[in-house]
Amino acid sequence: MPATPMSIFDQQLDQNSANYATLTPVSFLERSAQVYPKRTAIVHGTLRRSWLETWQRCRRLASALQGLGIKAGETVSIIAPNIPEHYEAHFAVPMSGAVLNSINTRLDPEAVAFIMEHAETRVLLVDREFSTVVSRALKLMPRKPIVIDIDDPQYEGGELIGQMRYEELLAKGDEQFIYTPPDDEWRAISLNYTSGTTGNPKGVVYHHRGAYLNALSNIVSWGMTEKPVYLWTLPMFHCNGWCFPWALAAVSGTNVCLRHVRVEPIFELIRKEGVDHFCGAPIVLNMLNGGPQALKEGIEHKVKVMTAGAAPPASVIEGMEALGFSVTHVYGLTETYGPSVVCAWKGEWDELSLTERARLKSRQGVKAPMLEGLMVADPVTLEPVPADGITIGEIMMRGNLVMRGYLKNPSASEEAFAGGWFHSGDLAVCHPDNYIEIKDRSKDVIISGGENISSIEVEDILYRHPKVREAAVVARPDEKWGETPCAFIDASGEVTAEEIIEFCRANMAHFKVPKTVVFGELPKTSTGKIQKYLLRNRTKEL
Amino acid sequence: MPATPMSIFDQQLDQNSANYATLTPVSFLERSAQVYPKRTAIVHGTLRRSWLETWQRCRRLASALQGLGIKAGETVSIIAPNIPEHYEAHFAVPMSGAVLNSINTRLDPEAVAFIMEHAETRVLLVDREFSTVVSRALKLMPRKPIVIDIDDPQYEGGELIGQMRYEELLAKGDEQFIYTPPDDEWRAISLNYTSGTTGNPKGVVYHHRGAYLNALSNIVSWGMTEKPVYLWTLPMFHCNGWCFPWALAAVSGTNVCLRHVRVEPIFELIRKEGVDHFCGAPIVLNMLNGGPQALKEGIEHKVKVMTAGAAPPASVIEGMEALGFSVTHVYGLTETYGPSVVCAWKGEWDELSLTERARLKSRQGVKAPMLEGLMVADPVTLEPVPADGITIGEIMMRGNLVMRGYLKNPSASEEAFAGGWFHSGDLAVCHPDNYIEIKDRSKDVIISGGENISSIEVEDILYRHPKVREAAVVARPDEKWGETPCAFIDASGEVTAEEIIEFCRANMAHFKVPKTVVFGELPKTSTGKIQKYLLRNRTKEL
């Protein structure tokens, strides 16, 4: 008998299979197949498959993976563009009990090998386009996975390097396979490696519960309930496509595949397939803005665009609006299932000037509907900063949209979760309206003469210079000041260091003005992030 | 050490306060207050309160309830119409750790007393309109709760019967009260008594997880993401207003209160407040259809209506469409948090004739997005019936939208959950497209000469007779046939039993034709359900 009297509500009202089910996004697919069996689930060039067909293929794949000997809690990796097989893997791999590891297609063989070794990959699904890189990666691996070739008839090139083709594997599977939901919604569903601006990538573990909830969070915050037609511009290997494979199944929408992010097919698919939702970094939106006028004509329906990775500049927003596209700015990290913060737009802002709207939209925003906690706080005391738009702190999140942790790296997990909050490593302010705005990565802050300088703030001003195409500002060691800001600039046309410095002096506090300016192309990661640690190394040689 | 090797994904990737939060709909309110502090949360006549004000009032109420000595897992009851205090109770009571028991305002004193005794109510919030009934109920109770008066200045009549007013209680509370989420999302959030067509009502226990998920399920299936303006025609005491108090907070919409369901204020609020969503039984829709033409004019925005309790007849759908309202038919029970089945509409049906659309829409449909399982099956073997639209079985549900069980009634819970499915007691068929359609309550089936007769099927045909206002068909004991169908009819205008029988013979198989026809008003429960058990009793006296 318990020592304290139990509430009447805690007596004989236990969980059973009638009143409790583990949350898993696989249930979304099953429902779409039941309710909308004939509706188009996926379009890939000339190929169209319904929700029922997709479900049946996933049942086949799940059972075939088990047939290969895959057991619960083992890893299946995939290296593929945004094609139907990649979508299917998001359901079939968890249905088999395994964990999906979608690998960045831009990585070099060493990184691919590192990831598969670390993930202990048992089966690898690989598209022909990446056969060269993968062949090299496999050579580096002592324990090789079973390799399955995705042999997309709509792509020419590459080689078949595996034991069998994807379709052959499917043929071995059972279309009537009975899927068993996870016994615990905390079980891993996927494994995503950080792009790692420094050092080896870390393996971020997602669970069924979080995948389910972030799919819903996307739907609620982006208003995706009316059978959306979603274009796959965002790679599925990015935080599982920000959980959109699962979100699309939850609303029985249509997935429009795209092997390569190019202007022409994007506009063509928007028109032809009625695409009304897509995601992309501001650079993708810029690319669309810069596309030929003829391509842009004849789009009469509303298109919603979600962007992240950098604040969308006013020019990008303006160009998108001219096309009738509305841009939502979101923010997140691999560790938070992709977008977990959204710049929730308020109707009263519609009337503001473009500049003002761009300023408001450049902020990262507020917590997404299903994120539990978001704050900007002192990383040591965890005391939130005042909502004054000035005081800088670290962005921290908590709740069901935060990863389980880093695979086989308890010390990194512990550090990331210090004090019961996930430490993003991004520095921000909190505005009086509770919207947060990123000022810098914590390791990118420049400390000059005891003053903190936000590299992003200096970069923002550099970007306003008409000759600056890309800019990155890092700390350069300095005997007198400790550090000084050093600007690396990819310029369009002729411009001198003196002109840049003069421009900065006219637009910012003098202690923030770069003391050094270096011109040239900027080094980037496979996901397009500028590698500031390489630039910092370079400053030591200046 | 475990005997079998543990997956790498089950090592050192545990739950902590950074990556796990219990699901509770209270988090929706907190977020709305943070993100949309100034947006209107609630409108009640001339009163308007923002999300921040609502949150602050809920914090006050929760802390004041604790101040009254309320402990976790105790019951707070409320008897009130759809007014702001009732909305606040949906958050503040769970925030205090207590369980909300919203009592049907149409019950008699005995039933109210029975419920509060059974629920062990510690605090009762009561609106003046119900002071007479409640005073009588309290007299019947040996252990009386603390009574708090809701003293709505916009209502005249009734008396103050409690220890203090709601606003006085609030004044004792702390606006900065720090709310502690439940330590387990399985904890009870509310207690709703079945209307009970037979015997004593049963107390259905909801948990935080289910309330959270059904709120989302409503949003996803009804497309409620664009800041809906929701009119409170559906009583909040019905399955917690089908979980819409929580859904509205999740999307930061606006709640428009309504003390009495009357045609004039409904049309006025649709126009004045821009109401775009409301729920109501077909009889409410019919009432609107029958309203004066002048009231209906000038509504230019889209209005969505959700209906349940009976299939909306073609005439109701037609009338609603003429107003520009679109009707969604849902189905559920108190035991399933209200609507857990939805007649999901398919675009391709838009082109069909009104009759055909009404036929499709009269079906109960498919599982709601967050319901795990729905089937029509043999109640003993649990074998699903074939999807032929003919074979009758019992509707069964499973998953997170099914209650924890019946309070202090383990045998009823066990019976309801037999075989790991919730047995609804409703009989239905499953159509080839997987949509289910109710044919009868299991106890309402008439077995005549060994043939099953669906009382609903016979009633549907009776309703087509122009003189039939309401009809109910029940079994009458018969020496020869075992039972025969007996029709009770509330007629408009003159009509004879012979005419009714003749009409039936022309429209249904002869064994289904009522052998007896009785005219007169039909007995109903407080929620408007026809009490067939009373009619069955009457047949014994015929």
CSV table of C-alpha atoms in Angstrom, one decimal, chain A residues 7-10 12-23 27-28 31 34-37 72-75 99 118-120 185-188 191 205 207 209 212-213 216 219-220 222-226 250-251 304 342 344-346 366-370 372 397-400 402-408 410 413 417 420-422 433-435, chain B residues 7-10 12-23 27-28 31 34-37 72-75 99 118-120 185-188 191 205 207 209 212-213 216 219-220 222-226 250-251 304 342 344-346 366-370 372 397-400 402-408 410 413 417 420-422 433-435:
chain,number,residue,atom,x,y,z
A,7,SER,CA,-6.2,9.8,-6.0
A,8,ILE,CA,-9.4,8.1,-7.3
A,9,PHE,CA,-8.1,8.9,-10.7
A,10,ASP,CA,-5.0,6.7,-10.3
A,12,GLN,CA,-7.8,0.9,-12.1
A,13,LEU,CA,-7.5,3.3,-15.0
A,14,ASP,CA,-4.4,1.9,-16.5
A,15,GLN,CA,-3.0,1.8,-20.0
A,16,ASN,CA,-4.1,-1.1,-22.3
A,17,SER,CA,-4.1,-1.7,-26.0
A,18,ALA,CA,-7.6,-0.2,-26.4
A,19,ASN,CA,-6.6,3.2,-24.9
A,20,TYR,CA,-2.9,3.7,-25.5
A,21,ALA,CA,-0.8,3.6,-28.7
A,22,THR,CA,2.8,4.6,-29.1
A,23,LEU,CA,3.1,7.7,-31.3
A,27,SER,CA,0.5,5.6,-38.5
A,28,PHE,CA,0.1,8.6,-40.8
A,31,ARG,CA,-4.2,6.1,-42.5
A,34,GLN,CA,-6.8,3.6,-45.8
A,35,VAL,CA,-8.6,6.9,-46.3
A,36,TYR,CA,-7.2,8.1,-49.6
A,37,PRO,CA,-5.9,5.0,-51.3
A,72,ALA,CA,15.3,-3.8,-34.3
A,73,GLY,CA,17.7,-1.0,-33.4
A,74,GLU,CA,20.1,-1.6,-36.3
A,75,THR,CA,20.9,1.1,-38.9
A,99,VAL,CA,16.8,3.2,-37.7
A,118,HIS,CA,30.0,5.1,-36.5
A,119,ALA,CA,26.3,4.3,-37.2
A,120,GLU,CA,27.2,0.6,-37.7
A,185,GLU,CA,7.6,5.8,-28.7
A,186,TRP,CA,11.0,6.8,-27.4
A,187,ARG,CA,12.7,4.2,-29.7
A,188,ALA,CA,15.0,5.7,-32.3
A,191,LEU,CA,20.0,9.2,-37.1
A,205,VAL,CA,19.2,10.4,-32.6
A,207,HIS,CA,12.6,9.1,-31.7
A,209,ARG,CA,7.4,10.5,-30.6
A,212,TYR,CA,5.3,12.5,-35.0
A,213,LEU,CA,5.1,15.7,-33.0
A,216,LEU,CA,2.2,18.0,-36.6
A,219,ILE,CA,1.3,21.3,-40.2
A,220,VAL,CA,-0.1,23.6,-37.5
A,222,TRP,CA,2.5,26.4,-41.7
A,223,GLY,CA,-1.3,25.8,-42.2
A,224,MET,CA,-0.8,22.6,-44.3
A,225,THR,CA,-4.1,21.0,-43.8
A,226,GLU,CA,-5.7,21.4,-47.2
A,250,ALA,CA,-0.3,13.1,-41.9
A,251,VAL,CA,-2.3,15.3,-44.2
A,304,LYS,CA,4.1,29.1,-49.5
A,342,VAL,CA,9.2,30.0,-36.3
A,344,ALA,CA,5.1,33.5,-36.7
A,345,TRP,CA,3.7,36.3,-38.8
A,346,LYS,CA,1.1,38.7,-37.5
A,366,VAL,CA,9.0,32.1,-31.3
A,367,LYS,CA,8.8,28.5,-30.4
A,368,ALA,CA,6.9,26.2,-32.8
A,369,PRO,CA,3.6,24.9,-31.6
A,370,MET,CA,4.9,21.6,-30.3
A,372,GLU,CA,7.9,23.1,-25.0
A,397,MET,CA,15.3,24.7,-26.2
A,398,ARG,CA,13.6,22.0,-24.3
A,399,GLY,CA,10.8,19.5,-24.9
A,400,ASN,CA,9.7,16.9,-27.4
A,402,VAL,CA,14.8,18.0,-28.9
A,403,MET,CA,16.9,15.0,-29.9
A,404,ARG,CA,17.4,12.0,-27.6
A,405,GLY,CA,21.1,12.8,-27.7
A,406,TYR,CA,24.3,12.1,-29.7
A,407,LEU,CA,24.9,8.5,-30.6
A,408,LYS,CA,27.8,6.9,-28.6
A,410,PRO,CA,27.4,10.7,-23.8
A,413,SER,CA,25.0,14.8,-25.0
A,417,PHE,CA,21.8,19.2,-22.2
A,420,GLY,CA,18.0,20.6,-18.4
A,421,TRP,CA,18.0,22.7,-21.6
A,422,PHE,CA,19.5,22.0,-25.0
A,433,ASP,CA,7.5,41.0,-28.2
A,434,ASN,CA,9.3,37.7,-27.2
A,435,TYR,CA,10.7,37.1,-30.7
B,7,SER,CA,20.9,-1.7,-29.5
B,8,ILE,CA,23.4,1.2,-29.7
B,9,PHE,CA,20.3,3.4,-29.7
B,10,ASP,CA,19.2,2.2,-26.3
B,12,GLN,CA,22.9,6.6,-22.8
B,13,LEU,CA,20.1,8.3,-24.7
B,14,ASP,CA,17.6,8.7,-21.9
B,15,GLN,CA,14.9,11.1,-21.2
B,16,ASN,CA,15.8,14.3,-19.4
B,17,SER,CA,14.1,17.6,-18.9
B,18,ALA,CA,15.8,19.0,-22.0
B,19,ASN,CA,14.4,16.4,-24.4
B,20,TYR,CA,11.2,15.2,-22.9
B,21,ALA,CA,8.0,17.0,-21.8
B,22,THR,CA,4.7,15.6,-20.9
B,23,LEU,CA,2.0,16.4,-23.4
B,27,SER,CA,1.1,24.3,-23.0
B,28,PHE,CA,-1.0,25.6,-25.8
B,31,ARG,CA,2.3,29.6,-25.9
B,34,GLN,CA,3.7,34.4,-25.2
B,35,VAL,CA,3.3,34.6,-28.9
B,36,TYR,CA,0.0,36.5,-29.3
B,37,PRO,CA,-0.4,38.3,-26.0
B,72,ALA,CA,-3.6,16.9,-7.2
B,73,GLY,CA,-6.1,14.4,-8.4
B,74,GLU,CA,-9.1,15.9,-6.7
B,75,THR,CA,-12.2,17.0,-8.6
B,99,VAL,CA,-9.5,17.2,-12.6
B,118,HIS,CA,-19.5,10.0,-7.4
B,119,ALA,CA,-16.8,12.4,-8.5
B,120,GLU,CA,-16.0,13.4,-4.9
B,185,GLU,CA,0.8,12.8,-19.4
B,186,TRP,CA,-1.5,9.9,-18.4
B,187,ARG,CA,-2.8,11.9,-15.4
B,188,ALA,CA,-6.5,12.7,-15.5
B,191,LEU,CA,-14.1,13.7,-16.0
B,205,VAL,CA,-11.8,9.8,-17.4
B,207,HIS,CA,-5.9,12.3,-19.7
B,209,ARG,CA,-2.1,13.2,-23.5
B,212,TYR,CA,-3.6,17.3,-26.4
B,213,LEU,CA,-3.8,14.9,-29.2
B,216,LEU,CA,-4.5,18.5,-32.7
B,219,ILE,CA,-7.2,21.1,-36.1
B,220,VAL,CA,-5.7,18.8,-38.7
B,222,TRP,CA,-11.0,20.4,-39.9
B,223,GLY,CA,-8.2,22.7,-41.3
B,224,MET,CA,-8.3,25.1,-38.4
B,225,THR,CA,-4.9,26.7,-38.6
B,226,GLU,CA,-5.6,30.2,-39.9
B,250,ALA,CA,-3.3,25.5,-29.9
B,251,VAL,CA,-4.0,27.8,-32.9
B,304,LYS,CA,-17.4,25.7,-41.5
B,342,VAL,CA,-14.8,12.0,-39.5
B,344,ALA,CA,-13.4,13.0,-44.5
B,345,TRP,CA,-14.7,14.8,-47.7
B,346,LYS,CA,-13.1,14.1,-51.1
B,366,VAL,CA,-13.0,7.1,-41.2
B,367,LYS,CA,-10.7,7.4,-38.2
B,368,ALA,CA,-9.7,11.0,-37.3
B,369,PRO,CA,-6.0,11.7,-37.9
B,370,MET,CA,-4.9,10.9,-34.3
B,372,GLU,CA,-5.0,4.7,-33.9
B,397,MET,CA,-11.8,2.1,-31.6
B,398,ARG,CA,-8.4,2.0,-30.1
B,399,GLY,CA,-5.6,4.4,-29.4
B,400,ASN,CA,-4.9,7.7,-27.7
B,402,VAL,CA,-9.9,6.5,-26.1
B,403,MET,CA,-10.7,7.3,-22.4
B,404,ARG,CA,-8.6,5.9,-19.6
B,405,GLY,CA,-11.7,4.1,-18.4
B,406,TYR,CA,-14.8,4.6,-16.2
B,407,LEU,CA,-14.1,6.2,-12.7
B,408,LYS,CA,-14.6,3.7,-9.9
B,410,PRO,CA,-13.4,-1.3,-13.3
B,413,SER,CA,-14.1,-0.4,-18.1
B,417,PHE,CA,-12.1,-2.7,-23.5
B,420,GLY,CA,-8.0,-4.6,-26.5
B,421,TRP,CA,-10.6,-2.5,-28.4
B,422,PHE,CA,-13.1,0.0,-27.1
B,433,ASP,CA,-14.1,2.7,-49.5
B,434,ASN,CA,-13.5,2.0,-45.8
B,435,TYR,CA,-16.1,4.5,-44.7
